[in-house]
Short mmCIF file of C-alpha atoms in Angstrom, two decimals:
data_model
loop_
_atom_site.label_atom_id
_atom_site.label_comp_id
_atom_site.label_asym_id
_atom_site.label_seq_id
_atom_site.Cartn_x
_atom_site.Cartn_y
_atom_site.Cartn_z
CA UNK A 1 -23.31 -13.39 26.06
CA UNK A 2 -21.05 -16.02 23.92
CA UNK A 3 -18.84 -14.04 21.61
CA UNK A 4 -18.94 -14.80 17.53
CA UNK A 5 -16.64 -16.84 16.05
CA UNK A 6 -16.09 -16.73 11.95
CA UNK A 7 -18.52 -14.70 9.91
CA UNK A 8 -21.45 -13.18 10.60
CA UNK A 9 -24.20 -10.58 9.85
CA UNK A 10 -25.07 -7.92 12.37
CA UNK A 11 -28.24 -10.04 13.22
CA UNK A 12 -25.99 -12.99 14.27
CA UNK A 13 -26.64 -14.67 11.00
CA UNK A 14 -23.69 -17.06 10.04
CA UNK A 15 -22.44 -16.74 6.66
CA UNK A 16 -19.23 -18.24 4.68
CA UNK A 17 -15.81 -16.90 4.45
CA UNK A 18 -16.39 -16.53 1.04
CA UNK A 19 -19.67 -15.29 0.81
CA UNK A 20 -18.03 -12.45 3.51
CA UNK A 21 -15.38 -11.84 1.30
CA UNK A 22 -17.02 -11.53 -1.93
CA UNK A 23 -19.56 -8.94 -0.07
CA UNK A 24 -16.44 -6.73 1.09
CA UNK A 25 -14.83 -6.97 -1.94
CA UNK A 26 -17.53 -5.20 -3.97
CA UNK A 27 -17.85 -3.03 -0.91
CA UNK A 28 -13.88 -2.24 -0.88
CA UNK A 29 -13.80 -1.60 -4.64
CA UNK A 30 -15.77 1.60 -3.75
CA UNK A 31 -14.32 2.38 -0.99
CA UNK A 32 -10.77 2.47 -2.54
CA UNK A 33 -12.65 4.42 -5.70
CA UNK A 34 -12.92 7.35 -3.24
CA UNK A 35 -9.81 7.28 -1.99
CA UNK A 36 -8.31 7.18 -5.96
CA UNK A 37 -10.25 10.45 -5.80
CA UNK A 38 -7.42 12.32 -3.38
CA UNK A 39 -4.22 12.99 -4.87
CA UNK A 40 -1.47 10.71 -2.58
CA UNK A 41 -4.61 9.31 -0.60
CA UNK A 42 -3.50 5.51 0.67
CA UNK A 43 -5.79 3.91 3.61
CA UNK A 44 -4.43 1.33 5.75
CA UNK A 45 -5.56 -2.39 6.38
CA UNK A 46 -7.63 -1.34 9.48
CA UNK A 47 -9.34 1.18 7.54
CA UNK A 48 -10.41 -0.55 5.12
CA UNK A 49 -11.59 -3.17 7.54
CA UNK A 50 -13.59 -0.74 9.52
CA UNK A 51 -14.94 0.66 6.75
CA UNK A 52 -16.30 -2.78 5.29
CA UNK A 53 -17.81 -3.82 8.63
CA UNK A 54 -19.56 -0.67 8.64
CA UNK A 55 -20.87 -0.48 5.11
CA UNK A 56 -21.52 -4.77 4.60
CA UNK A 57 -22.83 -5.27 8.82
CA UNK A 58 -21.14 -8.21 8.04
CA UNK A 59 -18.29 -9.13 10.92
CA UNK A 60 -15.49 -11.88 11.65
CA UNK A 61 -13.78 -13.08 14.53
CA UNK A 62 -10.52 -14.03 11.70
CA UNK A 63 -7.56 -11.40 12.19
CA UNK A 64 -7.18 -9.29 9.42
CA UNK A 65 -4.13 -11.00 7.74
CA UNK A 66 -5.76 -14.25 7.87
CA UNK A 67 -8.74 -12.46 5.24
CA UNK A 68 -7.72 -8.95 4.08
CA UNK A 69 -5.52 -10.74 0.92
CA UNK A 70 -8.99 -12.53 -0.30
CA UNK A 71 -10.90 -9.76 -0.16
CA UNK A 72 -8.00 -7.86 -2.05
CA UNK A 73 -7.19 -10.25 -4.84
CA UNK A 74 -10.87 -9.96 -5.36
CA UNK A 75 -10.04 -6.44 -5.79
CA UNK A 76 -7.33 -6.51 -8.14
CA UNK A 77 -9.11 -9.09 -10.87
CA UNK A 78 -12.13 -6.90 -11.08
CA UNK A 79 -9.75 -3.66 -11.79
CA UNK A 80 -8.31 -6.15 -14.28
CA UNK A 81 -11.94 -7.02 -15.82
CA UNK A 82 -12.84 -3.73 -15.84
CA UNK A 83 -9.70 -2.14 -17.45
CA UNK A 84 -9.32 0.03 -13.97
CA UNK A 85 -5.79 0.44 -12.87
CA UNK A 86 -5.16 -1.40 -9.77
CA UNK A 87 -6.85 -0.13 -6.68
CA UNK A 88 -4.99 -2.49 -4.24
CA UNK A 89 -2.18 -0.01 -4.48
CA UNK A 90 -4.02 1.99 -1.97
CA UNK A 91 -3.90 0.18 0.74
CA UNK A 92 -1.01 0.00 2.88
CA UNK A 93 0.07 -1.11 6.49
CA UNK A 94 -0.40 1.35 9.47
CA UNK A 95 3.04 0.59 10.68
CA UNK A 96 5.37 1.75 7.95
CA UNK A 97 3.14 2.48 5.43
CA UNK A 98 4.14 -0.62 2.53
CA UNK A 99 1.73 -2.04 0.50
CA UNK A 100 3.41 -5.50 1.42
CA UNK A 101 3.86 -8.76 0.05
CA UNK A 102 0.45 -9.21 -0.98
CA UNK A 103 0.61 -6.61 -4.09
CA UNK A 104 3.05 -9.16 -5.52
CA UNK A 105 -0.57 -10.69 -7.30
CA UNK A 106 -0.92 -7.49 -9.01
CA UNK A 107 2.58 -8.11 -10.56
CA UNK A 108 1.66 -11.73 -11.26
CA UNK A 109 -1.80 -10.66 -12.95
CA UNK A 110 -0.40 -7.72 -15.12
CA UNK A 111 2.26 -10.54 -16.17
CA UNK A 112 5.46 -8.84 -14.70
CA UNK A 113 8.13 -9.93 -12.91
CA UNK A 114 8.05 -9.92 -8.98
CA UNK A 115 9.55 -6.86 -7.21
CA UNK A 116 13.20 -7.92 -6.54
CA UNK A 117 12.75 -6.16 -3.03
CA UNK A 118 10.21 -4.54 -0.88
CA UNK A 119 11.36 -0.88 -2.24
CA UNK A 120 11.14 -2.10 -5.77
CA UNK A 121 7.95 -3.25 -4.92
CA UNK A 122 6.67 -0.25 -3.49
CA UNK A 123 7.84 1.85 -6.71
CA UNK A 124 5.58 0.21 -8.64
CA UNK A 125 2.62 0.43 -6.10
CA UNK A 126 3.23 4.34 -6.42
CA UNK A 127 3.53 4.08 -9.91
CA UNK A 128 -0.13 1.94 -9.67
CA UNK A 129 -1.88 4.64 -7.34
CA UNK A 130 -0.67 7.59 -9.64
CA UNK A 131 -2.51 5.62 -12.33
CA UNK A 132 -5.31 5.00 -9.75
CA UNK A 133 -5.66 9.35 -9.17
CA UNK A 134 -5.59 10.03 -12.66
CA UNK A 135 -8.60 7.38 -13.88
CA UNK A 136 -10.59 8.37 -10.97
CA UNK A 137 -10.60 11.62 -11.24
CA UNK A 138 -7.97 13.30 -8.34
CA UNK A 139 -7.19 16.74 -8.14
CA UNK A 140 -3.60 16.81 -9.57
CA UNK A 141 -1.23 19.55 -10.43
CA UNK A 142 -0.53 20.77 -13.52
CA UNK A 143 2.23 18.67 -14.40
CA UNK A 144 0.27 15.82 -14.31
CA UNK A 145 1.05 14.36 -10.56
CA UNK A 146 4.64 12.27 -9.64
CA UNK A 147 4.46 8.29 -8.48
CA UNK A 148 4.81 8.82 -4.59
CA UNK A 149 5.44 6.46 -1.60
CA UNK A 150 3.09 6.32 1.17
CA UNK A 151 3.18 9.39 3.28
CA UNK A 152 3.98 7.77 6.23
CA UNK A 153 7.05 5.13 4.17
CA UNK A 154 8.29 8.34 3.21
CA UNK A 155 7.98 10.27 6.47
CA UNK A 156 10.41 7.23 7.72
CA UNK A 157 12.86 7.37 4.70
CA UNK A 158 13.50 11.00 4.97
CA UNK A 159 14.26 10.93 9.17
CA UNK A 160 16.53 8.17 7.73
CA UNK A 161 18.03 9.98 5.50
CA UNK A 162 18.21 13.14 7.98
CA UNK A 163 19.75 11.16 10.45
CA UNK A 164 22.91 9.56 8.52
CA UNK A 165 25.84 11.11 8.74
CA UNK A 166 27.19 13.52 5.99
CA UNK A 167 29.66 11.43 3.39
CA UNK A 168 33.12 11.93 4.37
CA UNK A 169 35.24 13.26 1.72
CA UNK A 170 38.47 11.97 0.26
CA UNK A 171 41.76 12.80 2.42
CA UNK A 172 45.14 13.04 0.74
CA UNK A 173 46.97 10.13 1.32
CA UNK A 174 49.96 11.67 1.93
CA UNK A 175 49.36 14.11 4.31
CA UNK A 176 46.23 12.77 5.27
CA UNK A 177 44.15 16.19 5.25
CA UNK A 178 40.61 16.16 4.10
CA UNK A 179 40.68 17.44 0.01
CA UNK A 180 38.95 20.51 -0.96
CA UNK A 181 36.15 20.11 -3.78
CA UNK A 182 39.00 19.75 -6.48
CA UNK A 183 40.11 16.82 -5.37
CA UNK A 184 43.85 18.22 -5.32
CA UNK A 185 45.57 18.76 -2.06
CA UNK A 186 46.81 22.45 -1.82
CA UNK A 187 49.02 21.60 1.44
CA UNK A 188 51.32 18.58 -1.18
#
């Protein structure tokens, strides 16, 4: 049996890239509508992907980087059209748990500047997914939910964190013994 290559339906049907993509992208706007219903939910790339092959029977041969970004940007202009906040937040990378480079079009369509760096960027895709929970109907507590990082992205920032040494506190420069809290040396 030859294998696929491109896009396909589960019958063996070929189909465009961009038919395929505008199927999973009305797919993947409900998909990431149920995660928006769990309080810090995310779902990573593969996810989704499995997800959409499962729910479309529609399949590719493309890797997932090469198609994902189409199928999100679809995403993000019909939260735009329909006033939703933007459900591409959601969806971040298995490895380290970043939304990566490609929610830079959310910026660009909201009419912001780019995220000076990745963490930047990142702070505002929490900031987007809080707004995501609270329009689609999450569980939150009382005080109304807090913007959060990916559980995994923050899983690696606090065994960062946990494993860098303590700050080293001032030492008197004359006899070169660490100061207590009051700054003042009590051996000078």
């Amino acid at each position: 049996m030859t294998q696929q290559r491109g896009y396909w339906r589960e019958g063996g049907e070929r189909i465009s890239a961009q038919e395929a993509w505008d199927v999973w992208a009305g797919y993947a706007y409900d998909v990431l509508t149920e995660v928006a219903q769990t309080y810090h939910a995310t779902i990573t790339y593969g996810e989704l992907r499995d997800r959409l092959f499962a729910a479309s029977g529609i399949r590719t041969s493309a890797l997932l980087q090469n198609w994902v970004g189409e199928v999100l940007n679809r995403v993000i202009h019909e939260s735009l059209r329909r006033g939703h906040p933007p459900l591409s937040a959601l969806v971040v990378r298995m490895e380290d748990g970043m939304v990566g480079g490609g929610y830079n079009e959310v910026l660009r369509i909201i009419g912001e500047p780019l995220a000076e760096d990745e963490m930047a960027r990142e702070e505002h895709a929490a900031g987007s997914r809080l707004a995501c929970y609270r329009h689609f109907g999450a569980s939150l507590p009382s005080d109304g939910g807090v913007p959060a990082l990916a559980p995994k992205l923050q899983a690696t920032i606090q065994r960062r964190r946990a494993q860098a040494p303590p700050p080293r506190r001032p030492v008197c420069s004359t006899c070169f013994v660490q100061l207590p809290v009051s700054g003042r040396c009590d051996s000078c």
